[in-house]
CSV table of C-alpha atoms in Angstrom, one decimal:
chain,number,residue,atom,x,y,z
A,1,UNK,CA,16.6,7.5,-9.8
A,2,UNK,CA,13.6,5.1,-9.1
A,3,UNK,CA,10.1,6.5,-8.8
A,4,UNK,CA,8.7,6.7,-5.3
A,5,UNK,CA,6.4,3.8,-6.1
A,6,UNK,CA,9.4,1.7,-7.3
A,7,UNK,CA,11.3,2.6,-4.1
A,8,UNK,CA,8.5,1.3,-2.0
A,9,UNK,CA,8.2,-1.8,-4.1
A,10,UNK,CA,11.9,-2.5,-3.7
A,11,UNK,CA,11.7,-2.0,0.1
A,12,UNK,CA,9.0,-4.8,0.1
A,13,UNK,CA,11.0,-7.2,-2.1
A,14,UNK,CA,8.9,-6.5,-5.2
A,15,UNK,CA,10.3,-6.0,-8.7
A,16,UNK,CA,10.1,-2.4,-10.0
A,17,UNK,CA,7.5,-1.6,-12.6
A,18,UNK,CA,9.1,-1.4,-16.1
A,19,UNK,CA,9.3,1.8,-18.0
A,20,UNK,CA,9.5,5.5,-16.9
A,21,UNK,CA,7.9,6.6,-13.7
A,22,UNK,CA,4.1,7.2,-14.0
A,23,UNK,CA,1.2,7.7,-11.6
A,24,UNK,CA,-0.9,4.8,-10.6
A,25,UNK,CA,-3.9,5.2,-12.8
A,26,UNK,CA,-6.4,2.5,-12.0
A,27,UNK,CA,-8.1,1.2,-8.9
A,28,UNK,CA,-7.2,-2.3,-9.9
A,29,UNK,CA,-3.5,-1.5,-10.2
A,30,UNK,CA,-3.6,0.2,-6.8
A,31,UNK,CA,-5.4,-2.8,-5.3
A,32,UNK,CA,-2.9,-5.2,-6.8
A,33,UNK,CA,0.0,-3.3,-5.3
A,34,UNK,CA,-1.7,-3.1,-1.9
A,35,UNK,CA,-2.5,-6.8,-1.9
A,36,UNK,CA,1.1,-7.6,-2.7
A,37,UNK,CA,2.4,-5.4,0.0
A,38,UNK,CA,-0.1,-6.8,2.5
A,39,UNK,CA,0.8,-10.4,1.7
A,40,UNK,CA,4.5,-9.5,2.0
A,41,UNK,CA,3.9,-7.8,5.4
A,42,UNK,CA,1.9,-10.8,6.7
A,43,UNK,CA,4.8,-13.1,5.6
A,44,UNK,CA,7.3,-11.0,7.5
A,45,UNK,CA,5.1,-10.9,10.6
A,46,UNK,CA,4.8,-14.7,10.5
A,47,UNK,CA,8.6,-15.0,10.2
A,48,UNK,CA,9.1,-12.6,13.1
A,49,UNK,CA,6.8,-14.6,15.3
A,50,UNK,CA,8.2,-18.0,14.5
A,51,UNK,CA,11.5,-19.3,15.8
A,52,UNK,CA,14.0,-21.1,13.6
A,53,UNK,CA,12.8,-24.4,14.9
A,54,UNK,CA,9.2,-23.6,13.8
A,55,UNK,CA,7.8,-23.0,17.3
A,56,UNK,CA,5.3,-20.1,17.3
A,57,UNK,CA,6.5,-17.2,19.6
A,58,UNK,CA,3.2,-15.4,19.6
A,59,UNK,CA,1.0,-15.5,22.7
A,60,UNK,CA,-2.1,-17.7,22.4
A,61,UNK,CA,-5.0,-15.9,20.7
A,62,UNK,CA,-7.5,-17.1,23.3
A,63,UNK,CA,-6.9,-16.9,27.0
A,64,UNK,CA,-6.8,-20.3,28.8
A,65,UNK,CA,-10.3,-21.2,30.1
A,66,UNK,CA,-10.6,-20.9,33.9
A,67,UNK,CA,-12.1,-23.9,35.8
């Protein structure tokens, strides 16, 4: 049975941490995990908003300028 942290890591495509389950003990370790999850999430959002032909499906970030 994986630890809760390893379950979350697996859901986000990250390898499980080796060894027995243990609490996250350092701020650096926590920040590393959060950074990896954030980068993975950004990648998934980019894929979601991009069609297979590469065209961006997101609306423009700036409204068109009116004359």
